[in-house]
Coordinates of C-alpha atoms and ligand atoms in Angstrom, one line a residue:
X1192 CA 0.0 0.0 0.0
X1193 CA 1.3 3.0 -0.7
X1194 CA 1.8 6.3 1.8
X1195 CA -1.5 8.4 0.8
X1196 CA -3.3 4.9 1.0
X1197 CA -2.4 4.4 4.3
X1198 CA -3.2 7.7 5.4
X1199 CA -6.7 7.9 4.4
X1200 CA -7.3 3.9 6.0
X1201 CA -6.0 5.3 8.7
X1202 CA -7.9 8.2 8.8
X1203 CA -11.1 6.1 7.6
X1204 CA -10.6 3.3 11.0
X1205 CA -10.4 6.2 13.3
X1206 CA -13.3 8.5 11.6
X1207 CA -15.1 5.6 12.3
X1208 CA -13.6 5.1 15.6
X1209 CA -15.0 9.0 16.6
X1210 CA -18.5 8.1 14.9
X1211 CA -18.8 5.1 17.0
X1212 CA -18.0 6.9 20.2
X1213 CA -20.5 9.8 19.6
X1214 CA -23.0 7.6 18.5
X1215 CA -22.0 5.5 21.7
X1216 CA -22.7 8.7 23.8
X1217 CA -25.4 10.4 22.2
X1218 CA -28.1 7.5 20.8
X1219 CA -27.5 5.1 23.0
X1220 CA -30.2 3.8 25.8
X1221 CA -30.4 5.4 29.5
X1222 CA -31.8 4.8 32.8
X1223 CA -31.7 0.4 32.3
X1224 CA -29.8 -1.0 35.5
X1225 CA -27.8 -3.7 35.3
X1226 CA -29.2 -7.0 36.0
X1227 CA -27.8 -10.3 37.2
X1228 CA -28.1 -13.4 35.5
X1229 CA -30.3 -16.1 37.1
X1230 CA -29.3 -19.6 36.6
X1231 CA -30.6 -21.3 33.8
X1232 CA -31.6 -24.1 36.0
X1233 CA -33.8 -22.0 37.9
X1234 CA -36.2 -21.5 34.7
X1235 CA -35.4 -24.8 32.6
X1236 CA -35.7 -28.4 32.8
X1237 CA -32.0 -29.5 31.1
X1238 CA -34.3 -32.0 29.9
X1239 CA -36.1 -30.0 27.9
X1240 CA -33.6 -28.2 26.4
X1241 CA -31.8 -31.6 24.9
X1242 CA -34.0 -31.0 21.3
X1243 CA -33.4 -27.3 21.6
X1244 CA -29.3 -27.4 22.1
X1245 CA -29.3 -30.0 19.5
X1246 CA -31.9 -27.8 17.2
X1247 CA -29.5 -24.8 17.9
X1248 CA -26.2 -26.7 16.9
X1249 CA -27.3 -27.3 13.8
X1250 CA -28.4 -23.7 13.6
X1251 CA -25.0 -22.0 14.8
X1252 CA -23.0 -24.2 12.7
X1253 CA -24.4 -23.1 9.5
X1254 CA -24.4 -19.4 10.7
X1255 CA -20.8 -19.9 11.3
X1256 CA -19.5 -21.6 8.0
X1257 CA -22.0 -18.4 6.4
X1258 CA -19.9 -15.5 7.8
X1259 CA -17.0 -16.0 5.4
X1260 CA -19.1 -16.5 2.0
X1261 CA -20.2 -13.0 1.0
X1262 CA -16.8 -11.6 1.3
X1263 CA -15.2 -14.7 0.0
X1264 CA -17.2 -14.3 -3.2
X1265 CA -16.8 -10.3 -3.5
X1266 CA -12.7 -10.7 -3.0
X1267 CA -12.2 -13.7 -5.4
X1268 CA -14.5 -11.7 -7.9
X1269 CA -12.0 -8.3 -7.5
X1270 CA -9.2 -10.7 -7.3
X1271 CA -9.8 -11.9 -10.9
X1272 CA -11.3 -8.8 -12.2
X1273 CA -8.6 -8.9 -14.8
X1274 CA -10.6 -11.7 -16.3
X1275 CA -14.0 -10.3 -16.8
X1276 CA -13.9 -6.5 -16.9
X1277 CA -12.7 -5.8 -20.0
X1278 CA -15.9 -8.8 -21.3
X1279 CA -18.3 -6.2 -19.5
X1280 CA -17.0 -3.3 -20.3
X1281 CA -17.7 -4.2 -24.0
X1282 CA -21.1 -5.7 -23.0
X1283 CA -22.1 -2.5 -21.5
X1284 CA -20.5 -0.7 -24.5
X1285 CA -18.2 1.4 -22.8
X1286 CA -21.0 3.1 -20.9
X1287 CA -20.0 2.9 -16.8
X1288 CA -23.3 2.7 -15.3
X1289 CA -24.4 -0.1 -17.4
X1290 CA -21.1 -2.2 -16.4
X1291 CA -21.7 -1.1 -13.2
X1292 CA -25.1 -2.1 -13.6
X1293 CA -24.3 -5.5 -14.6
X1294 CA -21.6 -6.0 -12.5
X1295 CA -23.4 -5.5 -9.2
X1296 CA -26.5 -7.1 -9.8
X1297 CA -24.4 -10.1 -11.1
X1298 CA -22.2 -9.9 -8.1
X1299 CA -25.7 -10.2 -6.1
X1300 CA -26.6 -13.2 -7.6
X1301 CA -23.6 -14.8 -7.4
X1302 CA -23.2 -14.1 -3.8
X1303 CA -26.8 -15.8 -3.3
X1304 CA -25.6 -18.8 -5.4
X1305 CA -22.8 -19.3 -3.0
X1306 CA -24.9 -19.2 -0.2
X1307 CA -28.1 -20.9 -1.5
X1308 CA -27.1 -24.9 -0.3
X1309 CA -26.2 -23.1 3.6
X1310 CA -29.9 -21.6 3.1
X1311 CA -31.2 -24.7 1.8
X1312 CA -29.6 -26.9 4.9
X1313 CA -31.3 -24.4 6.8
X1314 CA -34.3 -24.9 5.9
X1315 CA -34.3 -28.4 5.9
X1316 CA -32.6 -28.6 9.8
X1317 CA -35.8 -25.7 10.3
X1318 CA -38.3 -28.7 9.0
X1319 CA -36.8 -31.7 10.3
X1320 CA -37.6 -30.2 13.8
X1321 CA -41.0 -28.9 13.2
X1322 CA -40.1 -25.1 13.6
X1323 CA -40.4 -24.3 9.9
X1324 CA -44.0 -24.9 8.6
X1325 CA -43.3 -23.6 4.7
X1326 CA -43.1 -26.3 2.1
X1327 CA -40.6 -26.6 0.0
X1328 CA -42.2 -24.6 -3.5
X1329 CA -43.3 -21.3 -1.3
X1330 CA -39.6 -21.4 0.2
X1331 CA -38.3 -21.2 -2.8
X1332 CA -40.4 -18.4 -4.6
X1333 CA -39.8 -16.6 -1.4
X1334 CA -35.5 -17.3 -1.8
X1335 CA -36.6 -16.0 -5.9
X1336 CA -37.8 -13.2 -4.8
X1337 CA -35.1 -12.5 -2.3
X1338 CA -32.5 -12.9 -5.1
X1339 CA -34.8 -10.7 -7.5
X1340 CA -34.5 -7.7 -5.3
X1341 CA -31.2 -8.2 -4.2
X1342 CA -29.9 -8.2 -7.9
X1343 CA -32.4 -5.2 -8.5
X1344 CA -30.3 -3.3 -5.5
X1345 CA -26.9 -4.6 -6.5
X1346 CA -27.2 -2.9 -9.6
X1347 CA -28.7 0.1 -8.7
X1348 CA -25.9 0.4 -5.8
X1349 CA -23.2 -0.8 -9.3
X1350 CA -24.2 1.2 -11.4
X1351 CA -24.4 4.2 -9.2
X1352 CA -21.1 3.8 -7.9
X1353 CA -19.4 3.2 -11.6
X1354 CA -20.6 6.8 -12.3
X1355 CA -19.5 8.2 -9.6
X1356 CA -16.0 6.9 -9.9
X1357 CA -16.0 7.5 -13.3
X1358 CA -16.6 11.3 -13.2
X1359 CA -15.6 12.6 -9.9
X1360 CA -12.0 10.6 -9.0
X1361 CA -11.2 12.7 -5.9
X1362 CA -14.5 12.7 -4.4
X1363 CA -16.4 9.6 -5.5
X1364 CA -16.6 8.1 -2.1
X1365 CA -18.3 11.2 -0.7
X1366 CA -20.7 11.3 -3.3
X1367 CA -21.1 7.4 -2.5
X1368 CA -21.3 7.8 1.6
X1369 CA -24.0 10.4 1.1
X1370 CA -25.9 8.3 -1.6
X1371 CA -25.8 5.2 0.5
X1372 CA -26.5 7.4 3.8
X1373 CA -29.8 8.2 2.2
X1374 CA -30.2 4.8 1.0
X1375 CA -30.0 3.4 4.2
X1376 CA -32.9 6.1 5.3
X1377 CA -34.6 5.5 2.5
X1378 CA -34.7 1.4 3.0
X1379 CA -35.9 1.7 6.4
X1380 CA -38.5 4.4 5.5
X1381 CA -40.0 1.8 2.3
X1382 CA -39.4 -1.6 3.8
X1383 CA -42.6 -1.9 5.3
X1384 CA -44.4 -0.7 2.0
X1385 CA -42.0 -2.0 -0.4
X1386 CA -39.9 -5.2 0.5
X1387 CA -42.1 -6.8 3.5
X1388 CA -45.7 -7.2 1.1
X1389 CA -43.8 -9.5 -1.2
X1390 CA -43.2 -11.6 1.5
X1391 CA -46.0 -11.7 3.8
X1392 CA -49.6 -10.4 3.9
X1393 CA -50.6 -8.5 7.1
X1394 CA -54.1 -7.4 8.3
X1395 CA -55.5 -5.1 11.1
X1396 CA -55.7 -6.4 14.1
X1397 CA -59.2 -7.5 14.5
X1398 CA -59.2 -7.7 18.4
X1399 CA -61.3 -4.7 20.0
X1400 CA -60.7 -5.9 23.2
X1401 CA -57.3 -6.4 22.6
X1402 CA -57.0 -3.1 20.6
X1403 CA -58.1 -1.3 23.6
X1404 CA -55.3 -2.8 25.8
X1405 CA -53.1 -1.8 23.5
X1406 CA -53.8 1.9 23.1
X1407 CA -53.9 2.1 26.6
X1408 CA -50.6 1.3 27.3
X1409 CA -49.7 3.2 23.9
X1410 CA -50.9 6.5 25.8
X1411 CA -49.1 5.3 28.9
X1412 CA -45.7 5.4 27.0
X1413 CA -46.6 8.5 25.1
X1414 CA -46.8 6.9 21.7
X1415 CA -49.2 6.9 18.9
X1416 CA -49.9 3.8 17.5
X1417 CA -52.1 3.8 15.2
X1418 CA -51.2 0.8 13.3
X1419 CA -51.1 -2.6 14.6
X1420 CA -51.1 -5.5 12.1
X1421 CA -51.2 -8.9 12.5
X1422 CA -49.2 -11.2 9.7
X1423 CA -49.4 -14.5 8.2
X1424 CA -46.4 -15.5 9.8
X1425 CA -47.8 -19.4 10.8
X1426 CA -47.9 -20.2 6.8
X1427 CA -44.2 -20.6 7.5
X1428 CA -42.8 -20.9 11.1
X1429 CA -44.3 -21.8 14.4
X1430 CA -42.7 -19.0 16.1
X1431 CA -43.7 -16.3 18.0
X1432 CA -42.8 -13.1 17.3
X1433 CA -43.6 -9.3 16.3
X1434 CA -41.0 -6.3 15.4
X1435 CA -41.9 -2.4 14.6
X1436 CA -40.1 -1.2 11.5
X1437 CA -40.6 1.8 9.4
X1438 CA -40.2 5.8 10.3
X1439 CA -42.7 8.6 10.2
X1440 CA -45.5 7.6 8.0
X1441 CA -44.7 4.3 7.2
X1442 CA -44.3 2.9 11.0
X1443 CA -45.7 0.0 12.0
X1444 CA -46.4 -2.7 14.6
X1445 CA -46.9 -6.2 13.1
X1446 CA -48.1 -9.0 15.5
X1447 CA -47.2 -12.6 14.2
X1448 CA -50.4 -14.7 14.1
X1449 CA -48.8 -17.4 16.0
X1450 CA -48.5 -14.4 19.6
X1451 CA -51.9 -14.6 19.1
X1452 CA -52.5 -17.7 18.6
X1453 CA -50.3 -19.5 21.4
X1454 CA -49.5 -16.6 24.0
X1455 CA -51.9 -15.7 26.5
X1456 CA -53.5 -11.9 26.4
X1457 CA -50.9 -10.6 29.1
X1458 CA -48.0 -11.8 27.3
X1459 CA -49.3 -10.6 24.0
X1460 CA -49.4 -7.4 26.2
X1461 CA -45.5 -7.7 27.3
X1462 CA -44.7 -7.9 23.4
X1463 CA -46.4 -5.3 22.4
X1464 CA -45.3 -2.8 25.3
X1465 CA -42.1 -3.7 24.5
X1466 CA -42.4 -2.8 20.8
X1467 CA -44.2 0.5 21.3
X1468 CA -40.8 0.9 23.7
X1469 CA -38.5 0.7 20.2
X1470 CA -41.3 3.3 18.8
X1471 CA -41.2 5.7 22.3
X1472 CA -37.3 5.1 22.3
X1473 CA -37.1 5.9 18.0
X1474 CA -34.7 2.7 17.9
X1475 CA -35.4 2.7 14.0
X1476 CA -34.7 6.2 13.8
X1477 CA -31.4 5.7 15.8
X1478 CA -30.0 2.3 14.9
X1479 CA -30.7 3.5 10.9
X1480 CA -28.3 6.7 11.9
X1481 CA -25.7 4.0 13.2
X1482 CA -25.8 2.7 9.7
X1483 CA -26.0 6.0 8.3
X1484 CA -23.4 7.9 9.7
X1485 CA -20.5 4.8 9.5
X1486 CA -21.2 4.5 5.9
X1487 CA -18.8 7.6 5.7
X1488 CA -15.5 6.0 6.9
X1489 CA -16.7 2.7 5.4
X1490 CA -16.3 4.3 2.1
X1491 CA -13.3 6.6 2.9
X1492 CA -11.8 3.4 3.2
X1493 CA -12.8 1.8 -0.4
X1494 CA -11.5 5.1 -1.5
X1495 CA -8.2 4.1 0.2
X1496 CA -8.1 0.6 -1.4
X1497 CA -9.2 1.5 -4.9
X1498 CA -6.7 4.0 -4.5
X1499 CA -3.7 1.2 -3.4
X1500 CA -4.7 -0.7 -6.0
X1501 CA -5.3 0.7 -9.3
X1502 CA -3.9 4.6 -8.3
X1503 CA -5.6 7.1 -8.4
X1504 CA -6.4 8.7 -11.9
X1505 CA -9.1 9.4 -13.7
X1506 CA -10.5 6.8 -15.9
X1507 CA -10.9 7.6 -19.7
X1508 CA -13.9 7.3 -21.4
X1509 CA -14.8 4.6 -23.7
X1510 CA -14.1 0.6 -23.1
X1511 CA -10.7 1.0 -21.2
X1512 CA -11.4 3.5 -19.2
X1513 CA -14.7 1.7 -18.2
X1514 CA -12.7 -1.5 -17.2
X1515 CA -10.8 0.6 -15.0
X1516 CA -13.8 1.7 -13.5
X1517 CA -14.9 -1.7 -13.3
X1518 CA -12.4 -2.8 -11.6
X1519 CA -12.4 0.2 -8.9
X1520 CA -16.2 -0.8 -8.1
X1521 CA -14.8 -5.0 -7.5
X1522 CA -12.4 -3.1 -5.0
X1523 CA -15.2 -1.3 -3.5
X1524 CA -17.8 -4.0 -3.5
X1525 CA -15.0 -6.2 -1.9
X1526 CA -13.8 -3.9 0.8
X1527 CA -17.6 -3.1 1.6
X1528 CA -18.6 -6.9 1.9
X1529 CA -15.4 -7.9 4.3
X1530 CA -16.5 -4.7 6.5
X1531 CA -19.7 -5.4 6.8
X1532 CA -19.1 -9.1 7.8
X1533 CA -16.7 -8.4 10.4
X1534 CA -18.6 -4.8 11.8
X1535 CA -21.6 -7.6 12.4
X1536 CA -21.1 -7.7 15.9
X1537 CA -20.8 -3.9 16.3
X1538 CA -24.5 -3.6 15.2
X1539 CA -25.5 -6.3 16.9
X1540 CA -24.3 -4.7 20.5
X1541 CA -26.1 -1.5 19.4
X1542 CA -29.0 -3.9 19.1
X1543 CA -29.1 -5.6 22.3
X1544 CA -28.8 -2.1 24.2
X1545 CA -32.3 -1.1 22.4
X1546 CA -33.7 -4.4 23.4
X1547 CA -32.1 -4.3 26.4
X1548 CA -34.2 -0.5 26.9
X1549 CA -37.3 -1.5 25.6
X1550 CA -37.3 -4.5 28.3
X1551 CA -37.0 -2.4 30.8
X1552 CA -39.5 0.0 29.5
X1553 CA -42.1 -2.7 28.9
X1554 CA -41.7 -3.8 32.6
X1555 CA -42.1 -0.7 34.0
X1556 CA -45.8 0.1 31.4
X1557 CA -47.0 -3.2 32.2
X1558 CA -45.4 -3.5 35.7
X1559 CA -45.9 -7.7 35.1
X1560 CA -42.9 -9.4 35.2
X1561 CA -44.2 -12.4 35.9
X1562 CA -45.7 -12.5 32.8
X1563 CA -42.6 -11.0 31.0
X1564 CA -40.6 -14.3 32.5
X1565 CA -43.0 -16.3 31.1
X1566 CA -43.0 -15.0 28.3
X1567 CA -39.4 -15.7 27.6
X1568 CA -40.0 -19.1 28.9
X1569 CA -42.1 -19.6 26.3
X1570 CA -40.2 -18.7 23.4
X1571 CA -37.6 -20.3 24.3
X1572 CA -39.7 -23.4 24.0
X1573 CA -41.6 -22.6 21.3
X1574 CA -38.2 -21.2 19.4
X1575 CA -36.0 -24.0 20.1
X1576 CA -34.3 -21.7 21.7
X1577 CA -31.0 -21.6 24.2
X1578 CA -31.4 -19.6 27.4
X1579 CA -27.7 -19.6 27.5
X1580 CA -26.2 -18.8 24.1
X1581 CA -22.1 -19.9 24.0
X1582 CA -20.3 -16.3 24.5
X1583 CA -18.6 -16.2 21.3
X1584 CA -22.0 -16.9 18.8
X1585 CA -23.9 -14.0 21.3
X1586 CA -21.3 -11.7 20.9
X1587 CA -21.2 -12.1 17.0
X1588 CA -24.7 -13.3 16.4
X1589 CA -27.0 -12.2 19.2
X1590 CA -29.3 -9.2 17.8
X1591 CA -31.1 -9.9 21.3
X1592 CA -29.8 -10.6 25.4
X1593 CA -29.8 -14.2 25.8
X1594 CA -33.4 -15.7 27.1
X1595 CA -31.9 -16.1 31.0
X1596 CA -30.9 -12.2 30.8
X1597 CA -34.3 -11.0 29.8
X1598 CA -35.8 -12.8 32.7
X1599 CA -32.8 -11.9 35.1
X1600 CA -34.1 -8.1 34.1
X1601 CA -37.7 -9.5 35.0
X1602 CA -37.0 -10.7 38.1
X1603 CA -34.7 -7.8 39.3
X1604 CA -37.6 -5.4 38.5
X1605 CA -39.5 -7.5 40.6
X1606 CA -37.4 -6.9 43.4
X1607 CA -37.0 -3.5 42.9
X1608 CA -38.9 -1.6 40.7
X1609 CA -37.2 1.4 40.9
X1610 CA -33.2 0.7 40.9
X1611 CA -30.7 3.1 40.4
X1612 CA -29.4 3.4 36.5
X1613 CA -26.8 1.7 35.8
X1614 CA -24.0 4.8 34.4
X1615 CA -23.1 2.1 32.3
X1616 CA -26.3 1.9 30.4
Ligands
LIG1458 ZN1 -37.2 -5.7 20.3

């Protein structure tokens, strides 16, 4: 690597560095106290775990051997870009944002491709132990249509990047950390509406009873919620679950049908306070600027790379120059997939300190912890879940605090409703 190179990854690492320690002090979540965790035989049978640690195995083992593929795909396709760049270059007839187009959705695909037989293990090891209701044909238009959009984004993301490399050399990667900034906005804001129809149908919740419980404790937190939906979700698991996404207009709460179907009401309650908690606390707001914001240095640091390896001049127009442009967006695409591999468990802490708030804020709306240990009693058992994920896989994997920390919270609110913060957070 060569001098300026260095300099600008160096600056990149600790940009991102600052970010992460703003972020860290500014959106993070207050006034949770720590909580000690029970032990797991206190809550679970070990005998009625056996399925589940076995079920969960399985699981890990394929989450695992998936971490490397993405970027294994992305670097062996820069790695050789000497092969096919100047083919698509001609292909796209010179033109960068159609070689751009074609390269990223085609590097889309291809990622999918590698990881299709992980997926499809999956699924099977989610049928063989009853946890996965979908049969085979709806799993895979659903993994169709997951690889449609994906090469649909892939190429918009290629080709966008090709032209910006191609006409603005110094400042591409500005141009590109604002663009995918405001994608990243943009994807939370049009999920809902957009990607999640394809794949699920939701209806209002047809409970008035229910509906009346919920508003309540809505107005208790201070939060408009308007729209509750219920999903289809038993067509293809028998978990329980339900998640808020969307901002502004397009926010939501969907319920899955199976809450409603196998939770009693004050459990459904415990979910739901604790979802209108991500809404009071904007956790979709603030986990999207996480994303956001460290886009910047992420692509201060393709700049870096491209710049190591191809230098750092302007491409000419026509075929050659669009190979070198080609070539520049294999750099970034690579640099961009091993980042966001190994940055997974930096979201994923971000995550469990919302989760970890809107615990503690659904305790103290519905002041039942009974009912919230319960509740993670039951999903546990209705998840195939561990209560006690290995430290490693939480730390990479867990989006969540493990089962036996959620109730730990439970039962120290219990105790003491009203404990002092932890400065911590
Ligand atoms: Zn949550």
């Amino acid at each position: 690597m060569d001098r300026r190179a260095l300099g600008i990854a160096g600056a990149a690492v600790a940009g991102a560095a600052g970010i992460a320690a703003i972020l860290r002090w500014r959106l993070w979540s207050g006034g949770v106290p720590s909580t000690p965790t029970p032990p797991v035989g206190d809550h679970f049978d070990a005998s009625e775990l056996v399925r589940n640690r076995e079920y969960r195995r399985g699981v890990w083992a394929m989450a695992v051997a998936a971490v490397p593929v993405a970027p294994a795909v992305a670097v062996a396709v820069a790695a050789m870009s000497g092969r096919w760049s100047g083919p698509v270059a001609r292909l796209a007839g010179g033109r960068p944002w159609r070689a751009g187009l074609i390269f990223g959705a085609g590097l889309s695909v291809a990622t999918a491709a590698a990881l299709l037989p992980l997926r499809g293990a999956r699924f099977a090891w989610g049928r063989e132990f009853g946890l996965i209701t979908q049969g085979f044909p709806a799993w895979a238009v659903d993994v169709g249509k997951g690889v449609a959009i994906g090469a649909v984004i892939g190429g918009g993301l290629g080709a966008a990047a090709a032209v910006l490399i191609a006409r603005a050399p110094r400042w591409w990667w500005a141009w590109l950390a604002g663009g995918a900034a405001g994608f990243v906005y943009l994807s939370s804001l049009l999920a809902p509406v957009v990607i999640e129809p394809l794949f699920q149908r939701t209806v209002p919740l047809d409970d008035p009873a229910l509906e009346r419980d919920i508003l309540a404790l809505a107005r208790r937190q201070g939060v408009d919620a308007d729209r509750v939906l219920v999903n289809d979700a038993s067509r293809r698991t028998v978990t329980a679950n339900a998640y808020v996404s969307g901002l502004g207009a397009s926010r939501r709460i969907v319920l899955y049908d199976t809450l409603l179907r196998d939770f009693p009401r004050e459990q459904v309650l415990v979910v739901v306070a604790h979802e209108l908690a991500h809404v009071k606390h904007r956790h979709v707001l603030k986990g999207t600027t996480w994303g956001a914001l460290l886009v910047i240095p992420g692509c201060l640091l393709c700049f870096a790379m491209v710049g190591a390896r191809t230098g750092w001049g302007r491409a000419r127009p026509g075929t050659e120059g669009t190979q070198l442009v080609l070539r520049r967006v294999a750099i970034v695409a690579a640099t961009v997939s091993v980042v966001g591999a190994v940055s997974a468990p930096l979201g994923n802490w971000v995550s469990r300190a919302y989760e970890r708030e809107a615990d503690w804020t659904a305790l103290r709306t519905t002041d039942d912890p009974a009912s919230q240990v319960r509740l993670f009693q039951g999903f546990v058992r209705t998840s195939l879940s561990v209560p006690d994920v290995p430290r490693a896989l939480h730390v990479w994997f867990g989006s969540h605090p493990e089962p036996i920390d959620r109730i730990g919270m439970a039962e120290r609110y219990a105790a003491d409703p009203d404990p002092a913060p932890d400065p911590e957070g």
